GROMACS .gro file of C-alpha atoms in nm:
model
  513
    1UNK     CA    1  13.956  10.611  11.554
    2UNK     CA    2  13.852  10.981  11.574
    3UNK     CA    3  13.609  11.112  11.312
    4UNK     CA    4  13.871  11.348  11.166
    5UNK     CA    5  14.118  11.063  11.124
    6UNK     CA    6  13.856  10.848  10.957
    7UNK     CA    7  13.781  11.126  10.708
    8UNK     CA    8  14.149  11.188  10.636
    9UNK     CA    9  14.195  10.815  10.572
   10UNK     CA   10  13.892  10.795  10.345
   11UNK     CA   11  13.961  11.112  10.148
   12UNK     CA   12  14.270  10.994   9.953
   13UNK     CA   13  14.092  10.671   9.863
   14UNK     CA   14  13.784  10.863   9.750
   15UNK     CA   15  13.989  11.120   9.558
   16UNK     CA   16  14.186  10.844   9.392
   17UNK     CA   17  13.886  10.717   9.200
   18UNK     CA   18  13.780  11.062   9.079
   19UNK     CA   19  13.890  11.256   8.775
   20UNK     CA   20  14.095  11.576   8.793
   21UNK     CA   21  13.848  11.841   8.676
   22UNK     CA   22  13.718  11.988   9.003
   23UNK     CA   23  13.375  12.147   8.983
   24UNK     CA   24  13.092  12.280   9.187
   25UNK     CA   25  13.152  12.647   9.121
   26UNK     CA   26  13.431  12.898   9.066
   27UNK     CA   27  13.587  12.863   9.406
   28UNK     CA   28  13.583  12.488   9.393
   29UNK     CA   29  13.745  12.487   9.051
   30UNK     CA   30  14.015  12.726   9.167
   31UNK     CA   31  14.101  12.531   9.479
   32UNK     CA   32  14.072  12.181   9.328
   33UNK     CA   33  14.387  11.978   9.383
   34UNK     CA   34  14.391  11.602   9.345
   35UNK     CA   35  14.018  11.549   9.373
   36UNK     CA   36  13.739  11.610   9.130
   37UNK     CA   37  13.393  11.478   9.063
   38UNK     CA   38  13.311  11.152   8.900
   39UNK     CA   39  13.110  11.269   8.602
   40UNK     CA   40  12.935  11.108   8.311
   41UNK     CA   41  13.149  11.324   8.083
   42UNK     CA   42  13.457  11.539   8.128
   43UNK     CA   43  13.810  11.477   8.250
   44UNK     CA   44  13.777  11.110   8.321
   45UNK     CA   45  13.622  11.039   7.983
   46UNK     CA   46  13.750  10.936   7.647
   47UNK     CA   47  13.639  11.270   7.508
   48UNK     CA   48  13.307  11.169   7.357
   49UNK     CA   49  13.101  11.183   7.676
   50UNK     CA   50  13.094  10.803   7.688
   51UNK     CA   51  13.265  10.555   7.920
   52UNK     CA   52  13.557  10.658   8.149
   53UNK     CA   53  13.921  10.621   8.033
   54UNK     CA   54  14.117  10.304   8.106
   55UNK     CA   55  14.313  10.473   8.385
   56UNK     CA   56  13.994  10.599   8.546
   57UNK     CA   57  13.832  10.256   8.512
   58UNK     CA   58  14.134  10.098   8.685
   59UNK     CA   59  14.083  10.336   8.978
   60UNK     CA   60  13.718  10.240   9.000
   61UNK     CA   61  13.810   9.871   8.984
   62UNK     CA   62  14.059   9.925   9.266
   63UNK     CA   63  13.791  10.076   9.488
   64UNK     CA   64  13.548   9.802   9.387
   65UNK     CA   65  13.799   9.532   9.485
   66UNK     CA   66  13.862   9.698   9.821
   67UNK     CA   67  13.488   9.692   9.892
   68UNK     CA   68  13.434   9.338   9.755
   69UNK     CA   69  13.525   9.167  10.081
   70UNK     CA   70  13.423   8.813   9.986
   71UNK     CA   71  13.573   8.841   9.633
   72UNK     CA   72  13.260   8.719   9.450
   73UNK     CA   73  13.253   9.002   9.196
   74UNK     CA   74  12.953   9.178   9.349
   75UNK     CA   75  12.887   9.411   9.643
   76UNK     CA   76  12.622   9.310   9.893
   77UNK     CA   77  12.523   9.503  10.206
   78UNK     CA   78  12.776   9.304  10.415
   79UNK     CA   79  13.058   9.386  10.169
   80UNK     CA   80  12.976   9.756  10.181
   81UNK     CA   81  12.955   9.758  10.561
   82UNK     CA   82  13.295   9.591  10.607
   83UNK     CA   83  13.469   9.756  10.310
   84UNK     CA   84  13.354  10.109  10.389
   85UNK     CA   85  13.430  10.052  10.757
   86UNK     CA   86  13.790   9.973  10.667
   87UNK     CA   87  13.805  10.304  10.479
   88UNK     CA   88  13.665  10.490  10.780
   89UNK     CA   89  13.323  10.544  10.619
   90UNK     CA   90  13.074  10.401  10.866
   91UNK     CA   91  12.716  10.377  10.738
   92UNK     CA   92  12.400  10.234  10.892
   93UNK     CA   93  12.251   9.916  10.749
   94UNK     CA   94  11.952  10.119  10.630
   95UNK     CA   95  12.182  10.352  10.433
   96UNK     CA   96  12.365  10.059  10.277
   97UNK     CA   97  12.038   9.901  10.167
   98UNK     CA   98  11.943  10.231  10.004
   99UNK     CA   99  12.273  10.230   9.811
  100UNK     CA  100  12.218   9.874   9.686
  101UNK     CA  101  11.855   9.943   9.598
  102UNK     CA  102  11.944  10.260   9.407
  103UNK     CA  103  12.207  10.087   9.189
  104UNK     CA  104  12.069   9.734   9.162
  105UNK     CA  105  11.932   9.726   8.806
  106UNK     CA  106  11.886   9.349   8.778
  107UNK     CA  107  11.724   9.325   9.125
  108UNK     CA  108  11.956   9.050   9.253
  109UNK     CA  109  12.024   9.228   9.583
  110UNK     CA  110  12.385   9.325   9.505
  111UNK     CA  111  12.592   9.552   9.279
  112UNK     CA  112  12.822   9.420   9.007
  113UNK     CA  113  13.099   9.645   8.876
  114UNK     CA  114  12.887   9.806   8.602
  115UNK     CA  115  12.603   9.879   8.844
  116UNK     CA  116  12.855  10.020   9.094
  117UNK     CA  117  12.995  10.263   8.835
  118UNK     CA  118  12.647  10.372   8.725
  119UNK     CA  119  12.546  10.429   9.085
  120UNK     CA  120  12.847  10.656   9.147
  121UNK     CA  121  12.776  10.855   8.831
  122UNK     CA  122  12.405  10.899   8.907
  123UNK     CA  123  12.478  10.976   9.270
  124UNK     CA  124  12.723  11.251   9.185
  125UNK     CA  125  12.468  11.417   8.955
  126UNK     CA  126  12.230  11.433   9.252
  127UNK     CA  127  12.505  11.572   9.473
  128UNK     CA  128  12.577  11.845   9.216
  129UNK     CA  129  12.211  11.952   9.210
  130UNK     CA  130  12.201  11.960   9.589
  131UNK     CA  131  12.526  12.157   9.615
  132UNK     CA  132  12.399  12.416   9.366
  133UNK     CA  133  12.064  12.448   9.543
  134UNK     CA  134  12.245  12.518   9.873
  135UNK     CA  135  12.505  12.754   9.722
  136UNK     CA  136  12.283  13.065   9.724
  137UNK     CA  137  12.576  13.303   9.667
  138UNK     CA  138  12.703  13.095   9.374
  139UNK     CA  139  13.061  13.123   9.501
  140UNK     CA  140  13.134  12.750   9.513
  141UNK     CA  141  13.112  12.733   9.892
  142UNK     CA  142  12.835  12.665  10.144
  143UNK     CA  143  12.829  12.841  10.480
  144UNK     CA  144  12.601  12.817  10.784
  145UNK     CA  145  12.380  13.107  10.669
  146UNK     CA  146  12.313  12.938  10.334
  147UNK     CA  147  12.211  12.615  10.507
  148UNK     CA  148  11.979  12.808  10.739
  149UNK     CA  149  11.829  13.004  10.447
  150UNK     CA  150  11.767  12.692  10.237
  151UNK     CA  151  11.591  12.516  10.522
  152UNK     CA  152  11.396  12.833  10.608
  153UNK     CA  153  11.269  12.848  10.249
  154UNK     CA  154  11.113  12.507  10.312
  155UNK     CA  155  10.968  12.611  10.647
  156UNK     CA  156  11.231  12.418  10.847
  157UNK     CA  157  11.379  12.642  11.116
  158UNK     CA  158  11.718  12.554  11.267
  159UNK     CA  159  11.954  12.757  11.484
  160UNK     CA  160  12.295  12.881  11.371
  161UNK     CA  161  12.454  12.629  11.610
  162UNK     CA  162  12.266  12.346  11.439
  163UNK     CA  163  12.377  12.473  11.096
  164UNK     CA  164  12.739  12.491  11.217
  165UNK     CA  165  12.713  12.136  11.348
  166UNK     CA  166  12.609  12.022  11.000
  167UNK     CA  167  12.906  12.208  10.853
  168UNK     CA  168  13.159  12.066  11.098
  169UNK     CA  169  13.062  11.711  11.002
  170UNK     CA  170  13.187  11.779  10.646
  171UNK     CA  171  13.447  12.055  10.689
  172UNK     CA  172  13.797  11.901  10.664
  173UNK     CA  173  14.010  12.217  10.664
  174UNK     CA  174  13.842  12.407  10.948
  175UNK     CA  175  13.723  12.703  10.737
  176UNK     CA  176  13.358  12.655  10.846
  177UNK     CA  177  13.261  12.648  10.479
  178UNK     CA  178  13.224  12.351  10.246
  179UNK     CA  179  13.360  12.347   9.892
  180UNK     CA  180  13.254  12.100   9.624
  181UNK     CA  181  13.536  11.855   9.699
  182UNK     CA  182  13.452  11.836  10.070
  183UNK     CA  183  13.084  11.797   9.990
  184UNK     CA  184  13.146  11.518   9.738
  185UNK     CA  185  13.403  11.333   9.946
  186UNK     CA  186  13.171  11.329  10.247
  187UNK     CA  187  12.864  11.211  10.058
  188UNK     CA  188  13.025  10.964   9.818
  189UNK     CA  189  12.882  10.618   9.883
  190UNK     CA  190  12.625  10.769  10.115
  191UNK     CA  191  12.255  10.810  10.037
  192UNK     CA  192  12.169  11.171   9.955
  193UNK     CA  193  12.035  11.340  10.268
  194UNK     CA  194  11.943  11.690  10.171
  195UNK     CA  195  11.680  11.953  10.108
  196UNK     CA  196  11.555  11.804   9.778
  197UNK     CA  197  11.511  11.475   9.966
  198UNK     CA  198  11.270  11.652  10.204
  199UNK     CA  199  11.069  11.766   9.902
  200UNK     CA  200  11.089  11.415   9.755
  201UNK     CA  201  10.968  11.229  10.062
  202UNK     CA  202  10.721  11.477  10.209
  203UNK     CA  203  10.481  11.518   9.919
  204UNK     CA  204  10.131  11.588  10.045
  205UNK     CA  205   9.864  11.708   9.804
  206UNK     CA  206   9.990  11.481   9.525
  207UNK     CA  207   9.961  11.169   9.741
  208UNK     CA  208   9.661  11.223   9.966
  209UNK     CA  209   9.308  11.270   9.834
  210UNK     CA  210   9.018  11.319  10.077
  211UNK     CA  211   8.768  11.435   9.815
  212UNK     CA  212   8.848  11.807   9.838
  213UNK     CA  213   9.120  11.932   9.603
  214UNK     CA  214   9.186  12.256   9.791
  215UNK     CA  215   9.535  12.185   9.923
  216UNK     CA  216   9.847  12.379   9.818
  217UNK     CA  217  10.026  12.198   9.531
  218UNK     CA  218  10.347  12.009   9.607
  219UNK     CA  219  10.692  12.129   9.506
  220UNK     CA  220  10.909  11.916   9.277
  221UNK     CA  221  11.286  11.881   9.292
  222UNK     CA  222  11.514  12.000   9.011
  223UNK     CA  223  11.584  11.638   8.926
  224UNK     CA  224  11.212  11.551   8.906
  225UNK     CA  225  11.155  11.843   8.669
  226UNK     CA  226  11.456  11.766   8.449
  227UNK     CA  227  11.375  11.395   8.418
  228UNK     CA  228  11.002  11.451   8.357
  229UNK     CA  229  10.907  11.257   8.670
  230UNK     CA  230  10.676  11.539   8.786
  231UNK     CA  231  10.397  11.450   8.542
  232UNK     CA  232  10.418  11.083   8.645
  233UNK     CA  233  10.368  11.189   9.006
  234UNK     CA  234  10.060  11.389   8.901
  235UNK     CA  235   9.919  11.097   8.699
  236UNK     CA  236   9.979  10.860   8.991
  237UNK     CA  237   9.813  11.111   9.224
  238UNK     CA  238   9.512  11.144   8.992
  239UNK     CA  239   9.469  10.766   8.969
  240UNK     CA  240   9.502  10.732   9.346
  241UNK     CA  241   9.239  11.002   9.394
  242UNK     CA  242   8.997  10.825   9.159
  243UNK     CA  243   9.026  10.496   9.347
  244UNK     CA  244   9.013  10.666   9.688
  245UNK     CA  245   8.702  10.870   9.602
  246UNK     CA  246   8.525  10.567   9.458
  247UNK     CA  247   8.594  10.358   9.769
  248UNK     CA  248   8.467  10.630  10.004
  249UNK     CA  249   8.181  10.755   9.780
  250UNK     CA  250   7.900  10.617  10.004
  251UNK     CA  251   8.028  10.822  10.298
  252UNK     CA  252   8.063  11.127  10.075
  253UNK     CA  253   7.704  11.097   9.949
  254UNK     CA  254   7.577  11.051  10.304
  255UNK     CA  255   7.763  11.370  10.403
  256UNK     CA  256   7.590  11.565  10.124
  257UNK     CA  257   7.246  11.431  10.222
  258UNK     CA  258   7.303  11.524  10.587
  259UNK     CA  259   7.431  11.870  10.493
  260UNK     CA  260   7.117  11.943  10.289
  261UNK     CA  261   6.836  11.750  10.461
  262UNK     CA  262   6.938  11.701  10.825
  263UNK     CA  263   6.792  11.943  11.080
  264UNK     CA  264   6.653  11.948  11.434
  265UNK     CA  265   6.326  11.807  11.302
  266UNK     CA  266   6.498  11.555  11.078
  267UNK     CA  267   6.789  11.423  11.283
  268UNK     CA  268   6.951  11.188  11.031
  269UNK     CA  269   7.202  10.939  11.175
  270UNK     CA  270   7.466  10.744  10.986
  271UNK     CA  271   7.291  10.405  10.993
  272UNK     CA  272   6.955  10.564  10.918
  273UNK     CA  273   7.103  10.758  10.628
  274UNK     CA  274   7.253  10.449  10.466
  275UNK     CA  275   6.927  10.258  10.520
  276UNK     CA  276   6.729  10.541  10.358
  277UNK     CA  277   6.960  10.553  10.054
  278UNK     CA  278   6.950  10.176   9.998
  279UNK     CA  279   6.571  10.163  10.044
  280UNK     CA  280   6.520  10.444   9.793
  281UNK     CA  281   6.757  10.333   9.517
  282UNK     CA  282   6.931  10.008   9.608
  283UNK     CA  283   7.299   9.953   9.677
  284UNK     CA  284   7.409  10.127   9.354
  285UNK     CA  285   7.254  10.451   9.478
  286UNK     CA  286   7.536  10.479   9.734
  287UNK     CA  287   7.766  10.585   9.449
  288UNK     CA  288   7.546  10.859   9.302
  289UNK     CA  289   7.756  11.160   9.212
  290UNK     CA  290   8.082  10.966   9.217
  291UNK     CA  291   8.126  10.962   8.839
  292UNK     CA  292   8.148  11.340   8.805
  293UNK     CA  293   8.355  11.357   9.125
  294UNK     CA  294   8.618  11.132   8.964
  295UNK     CA  295   8.600  11.299   8.622
  296UNK     CA  296   8.683  11.642   8.762
  297UNK     CA  297   9.015  11.524   8.913
  298UNK     CA  298   9.211  11.544   8.585
  299UNK     CA  299   9.111  11.894   8.468
  300UNK     CA  300   9.124  12.039   8.819
  301UNK     CA  301   9.470  11.898   8.895
  302UNK     CA  302   9.611  12.002   8.556
  303UNK     CA  303   9.475  12.358   8.573
  304UNK     CA  304   9.585  12.393   8.934
  305UNK     CA  305   9.941  12.278   8.864
  306UNK     CA  306   9.982  12.501   8.557
  307UNK     CA  307   9.836  12.801   8.741
  308UNK     CA  308  10.064  12.737   9.038
  309UNK     CA  309  10.373  12.732   8.817
  310UNK     CA  310  10.270  13.054   8.639
  311UNK     CA  311  10.197  13.232   8.969
  312UNK     CA  312  10.539  13.125   9.099
  313UNK     CA  313  10.698  13.293   8.795
  314UNK     CA  314  10.481  13.601   8.844
  315UNK     CA  315  10.594  13.628   9.207
  316UNK     CA  316  10.941  13.645   9.056
  317UNK     CA  317  11.131  13.473   9.336
  318UNK     CA  318  11.479  13.346   9.246
  319UNK     CA  319  11.447  13.068   9.500
  320UNK     CA  320  11.410  12.713   9.372
  321UNK     CA  321  11.147  12.650   9.642
  322UNK     CA  322  10.892  12.904   9.761
  323UNK     CA  323  10.872  13.012  10.124
  324UNK     CA  324  10.571  12.901  10.323
  325UNK     CA  325  10.373  13.224  10.292
  326UNK     CA  326  10.453  13.240   9.918
  327UNK     CA  327  10.335  12.882   9.877
  328UNK     CA  328  10.010  12.965  10.058
  329UNK     CA  329   9.942  13.268   9.837
  330UNK     CA  330  10.037  13.091   9.513
  331UNK     CA  331   9.854  12.773   9.612
  332UNK     CA  332   9.535  12.956   9.715
  333UNK     CA  333   9.529  13.157   9.392
  334UNK     CA  334   9.593  12.844   9.185
  335UNK     CA  335   9.315  12.666   9.373
  336UNK     CA  336   9.077  12.955   9.308
  337UNK     CA  337   9.157  12.949   8.934
  338UNK     CA  338   9.110  12.571   8.916
  339UNK     CA  339   8.786  12.579   9.115
  340UNK     CA  340   8.648  12.860   8.898
  341UNK     CA  341   8.724  12.657   8.586
  342UNK     CA  342   8.553  12.335   8.699
  343UNK     CA  343   8.290  12.476   8.938
  344UNK     CA  344   7.991  12.371   8.719
  345UNK     CA  345   8.111  12.013   8.773
  346UNK     CA  346   8.094  12.072   9.151
  347UNK     CA  347   7.729  12.176   9.117
  348UNK     CA  348   7.658  11.872   8.899
  349UNK     CA  349   7.819  11.646   9.158
  350UNK     CA  350   7.589  11.780   9.433
  351UNK     CA  351   7.276  11.753   9.215
  352UNK     CA  352   7.365  11.398   9.106
  353UNK     CA  353   7.425  11.296   9.468
  354UNK     CA  354   7.085  11.436   9.575
  355UNK     CA  355   6.882  11.305   9.281
  356UNK     CA  356   6.595  11.062   9.319
  357UNK     CA  357   6.577  10.734   9.128
  358UNK     CA  358   6.489  10.804   8.764
  359UNK     CA  359   6.513  11.183   8.798
  360UNK     CA  360   6.799  11.211   8.547
  361UNK     CA  361   6.928  10.976   8.277
  362UNK     CA  362   7.287  11.073   8.353
  363UNK     CA  363   7.529  11.363   8.393
  364UNK     CA  364   7.453  11.522   8.056
  365UNK     CA  365   7.078  11.495   8.112
  366UNK     CA  366   7.119  11.657   8.454
  367UNK     CA  367   7.322  11.944   8.301
  368UNK     CA  368   7.061  11.997   8.026
  369UNK     CA  369   6.779  12.011   8.282
  370UNK     CA  370   6.960  12.266   8.500
  371UNK     CA  371   7.045  12.482   8.200
  372UNK     CA  372   6.690  12.472   8.061
  373UNK     CA  373   6.504  12.534   8.390
  374UNK     CA  374   6.744  12.754   8.588
  375UNK     CA  375   6.985  12.909   8.341
  376UNK     CA  376   7.364  12.931   8.335
  377UNK     CA  377   7.377  13.110   8.672
  378UNK     CA  378   7.267  12.789   8.847
  379UNK     CA  379   7.605  12.634   8.769
  380UNK     CA  380   7.771  12.891   8.998
  381UNK     CA  381   7.541  12.863   9.300
  382UNK     CA  382   7.754  12.863   9.616
  383UNK     CA  383   8.058  12.995   9.430
  384UNK     CA  384   8.142  13.265   9.687
  385UNK     CA  385   8.151  13.042  10.000
  386UNK     CA  386   8.347  12.787   9.798
  387UNK     CA  387   8.614  13.045   9.710
  388UNK     CA  388   8.624  13.174  10.068
  389UNK     CA  389   8.669  12.818  10.195
  390UNK     CA  390   8.995  12.773  10.002
  391UNK     CA  391   9.196  13.004  10.229
  392UNK     CA  392   9.117  12.843  10.569
  393UNK     CA  393   9.137  12.492  10.423
  394UNK     CA  394   9.467  12.540  10.239
  395UNK     CA  395   9.616  12.758  10.513
  396UNK     CA  396   9.536  12.530  10.808
  397UNK     CA  397   9.623  12.214  10.613
  398UNK     CA  398   9.961  12.357  10.506
  399UNK     CA  399  10.041  12.501  10.851
  400UNK     CA  400   9.961  12.177  11.036
  401UNK     CA  401  10.144  11.959  10.784
  402UNK     CA  402  10.455  12.180  10.786
  403UNK     CA  403  10.454  12.194  11.167
  404UNK     CA  404  10.430  11.816  11.198
  405UNK     CA  405  10.694  11.771  10.926
  406UNK     CA  406  10.937  12.012  11.093
  407UNK     CA  407  10.885  11.852  11.433
  408UNK     CA  408  10.966  11.508  11.293
  409UNK     CA  409  11.267  11.632  11.095
  410UNK     CA  410  11.418  11.811  11.396
  411UNK     CA  411  11.364  11.525  11.642
  412UNK     CA  412  11.393  11.204  11.445
  413UNK     CA  413  11.561  11.270  11.105
  414UNK     CA  414  11.908  11.131  11.176
  415UNK     CA  415  12.009  10.943  10.862
  416UNK     CA  416  11.731  11.029  10.618
  417UNK     CA  417  11.444  11.268  10.551
  418UNK     CA  418  11.224  10.967  10.474
  419UNK     CA  419  10.954  10.961  10.746
  420UNK     CA  420  10.820  10.616  10.665
  421UNK     CA  421  10.464  10.517  10.580
  422UNK     CA  422  10.294  10.558  10.916
  423UNK     CA  423  10.440  10.901  10.998
  424UNK     CA  424  10.345  11.030  10.653
  425UNK     CA  425   9.991  10.890  10.681
  426UNK     CA  426   9.947  11.034  11.031
  427UNK     CA  427  10.065  11.381  10.922
  428UNK     CA  428   9.844  11.375  10.613
  429UNK     CA  429   9.540  11.262  10.810
  430UNK     CA  430   9.581  11.522  11.085
  431UNK     CA  431   9.644  11.814  10.850
  432UNK     CA  432   9.350  11.722  10.623
  433UNK     CA  433   9.120  11.683  10.922
  434UNK     CA  434   9.217  12.022  11.063
  435UNK     CA  435   9.179  12.188  10.722
  436UNK     CA  436   8.832  12.042  10.672
  437UNK     CA  437   8.724  12.135  11.024
  438UNK     CA  438   8.827  12.498  10.969
  439UNK     CA  439   8.641  12.535  10.639
  440UNK     CA  440   8.345  12.304  10.704
  441UNK     CA  441   8.076  12.572  10.774
  442UNK     CA  442   8.155  12.735  10.439
  443UNK     CA  443   8.146  12.395  10.267
  444UNK     CA  444   7.803  12.322  10.419
  445UNK     CA  445   7.661  12.659  10.309
  446UNK     CA  446   7.806  12.603   9.960
  447UNK     CA  447   7.638  12.262   9.933
  448UNK     CA  448   7.301  12.397  10.050
  449UNK     CA  449   7.319  12.681   9.799
  450UNK     CA  450   7.407  12.435   9.522
  451UNK     CA  451   7.108  12.222   9.617
  452UNK     CA  452   6.869  12.513   9.681
  453UNK     CA  453   6.826  12.593   9.313
  454UNK     CA  454   6.695  12.241   9.249
  455UNK     CA  455   6.392  12.303   9.472
  456UNK     CA  456   6.125  12.441   9.238
  457UNK     CA  457   5.981  12.772   9.349
  458UNK     CA  458   6.227  12.809   9.635
  459UNK     CA  459   6.334  13.168   9.709
  460UNK     CA  460   6.687  13.275   9.621
  461UNK     CA  461   6.919  13.259   9.920
  462UNK     CA  462   7.242  13.444   9.985
  463UNK     CA  463   7.543  13.315  10.175
  464UNK     CA  464   7.485  13.564  10.456
  465UNK     CA  465   7.112  13.489  10.473
  466UNK     CA  466   7.174  13.113  10.487
  467UNK     CA  467   7.430  13.151  10.767
  468UNK     CA  468   7.179  13.356  10.969
  469UNK     CA  469   6.899  13.107  10.904
  470UNK     CA  470   7.107  12.806  11.013
  471UNK     CA  471   7.232  12.977  11.329
  472UNK     CA  472   6.879  13.092  11.416
  473UNK     CA  473   6.703  12.760  11.359
  474UNK     CA  474   6.973  12.504  11.441
  475UNK     CA  475   7.244  12.690  11.631
  476UNK     CA  476   7.618  12.661  11.567
  477UNK     CA  477   7.587  12.281  11.555
  478UNK     CA  478   7.382  12.318  11.238
  479UNK     CA  479   7.691  12.440  11.053
  480UNK     CA  480   7.855  12.102  11.112
  481UNK     CA  481   7.582  11.867  10.984
  482UNK     CA  482   7.742  11.570  10.810
  483UNK     CA  483   8.077  11.616  10.982
  484UNK     CA  484   8.080  11.260  11.121
  485UNK     CA  485   8.073  11.075  10.785
  486UNK     CA  486   8.314  11.336  10.649
  487UNK     CA  487   8.570  11.255  10.918
  488UNK     CA  488   8.499  10.882  10.891
  489UNK     CA  489   8.621  10.884  10.532
  490UNK     CA  490   8.950  11.071  10.598
  491UNK     CA  491   9.157  10.777  10.729
  492UNK     CA  492   9.044  10.523  10.464
  493UNK     CA  493   9.073  10.790  10.190
  494UNK     CA  494   9.428  10.883  10.293
  495UNK     CA  495   9.535  10.518  10.330
  496UNK     CA  496   9.383  10.403  10.001
  497UNK     CA  497   9.521  10.697   9.803
  498UNK     CA  498   9.870  10.636   9.949
  499UNK     CA  499   9.874  10.264   9.861
  500UNK     CA  500   9.741  10.321   9.509
  501UNK     CA  501   9.981  10.613   9.456
  502UNK     CA  502  10.284  10.403   9.551
  503UNK     CA  503  10.176  10.119   9.320
  504UNK     CA  504  10.106  10.353   9.029
  505UNK     CA  505  10.446  10.516   9.083
  506UNK     CA  506  10.616  10.180   9.033
  507UNK     CA  507  10.401  10.106   8.727
  508UNK     CA  508  10.494  10.442   8.574
  509UNK     CA  509  10.864  10.388   8.644
  510UNK     CA  510  10.904  10.636   8.928
  511UNK     CA  511  11.157  10.514   9.184
  512UNK     CA  512  10.965  10.432   9.502
  513UNK     CA  513  11.077  10.479   9.857
   0.00000   0.00000   0.00000
């Protein structure tokens, strides 16, 4: 059966279970005929915003019975495949599983009538949000230019022909525009595949923690903001970062030691570095500096997120999602504000990682010693190279991640924007590695300046003077001391933070992939 015939067969059945109120904008309301959205309140209701009317419920029951192939009072994946196929709505098994998973409240692997109704209501709310986000002109219709613009705002570039192809798959009347009814009829009983889904699945800085919180903050969908899920994502990300940093702390401390102490005359290797740390302070010494490194996650993430949101408002864009260059500017400024706020903790982390056994009683004792002997200025040693390092790190990380994301979406995103675990981990690992590589010389100079003040009687060094000294005595290679353990921790850090993030999401009640 041709695709157009399948749609024309399905449309009356779909419209038959919907109320008569139209929706989706002025144009959609004006042109609404027999179809309208299935809403939690409105035309199909009893007037109090509660359950649908008896007539509307009979329509839903009729559709439910048509889909319930084996007549057992519940819809399984097989029922949906056969039932929707008879209506001309052919979905992949993966899509059908997503439908069941989204509506299955009692986790029995199938949908009873109540779960089916709730799924349709929740699904239509998502479709409304998506339709409104695409309808840039607010005229109740979506055209090819609006699809191209929405994707361009996210950094996804498609041609006009590709946008028209998307339109043709939903356009029933040949106008090359989609009204609310066409949009709803096409996507009913189909997992939402849209721009917000790209934002939902392709989170980056919230999920992955490699010890440096310099990445551009993630965007959140309208639904995530309205339901309050955004703060749960941030809490899950913070917890994942704490576990990830703790697990990779020995490699991070080794990196700091190599950045500060390694030279041509003292060629410290990885095995030798670990041996030296254990010999000097035992196994526990491998985690020196980790406590403050974990403690700074919460204030840094909170300040960064709030600053990012304020900067977005200051930019004054009317777009729901910032363009790539706007994200880079807003993210870099937010990162600078957050780093400025917690920078004394960065200095403490370096000093704690470099301390000898018995040198300090703890973090507070270390802070008191620095303040008493070196003054408040010591807490901002290395501040300038740290600020300068934000731009190459955030810029390269964002550019690489967006490029990899767009490549995958254009080549492989057929039924869903969900890339799967391994693609997401690979993209996160590659972008973080490239970002760190670009900013590493500045990070090394920052660490040496932070440590320099702890050497009694040592002359004050400037960023420029330190760069010259390293290049003169060690060559360009000297700017990359400690790079090996730094790269060694990227893959385990990304993997651990992802696993913990997903588990914390479920614990906090955020729907997982």
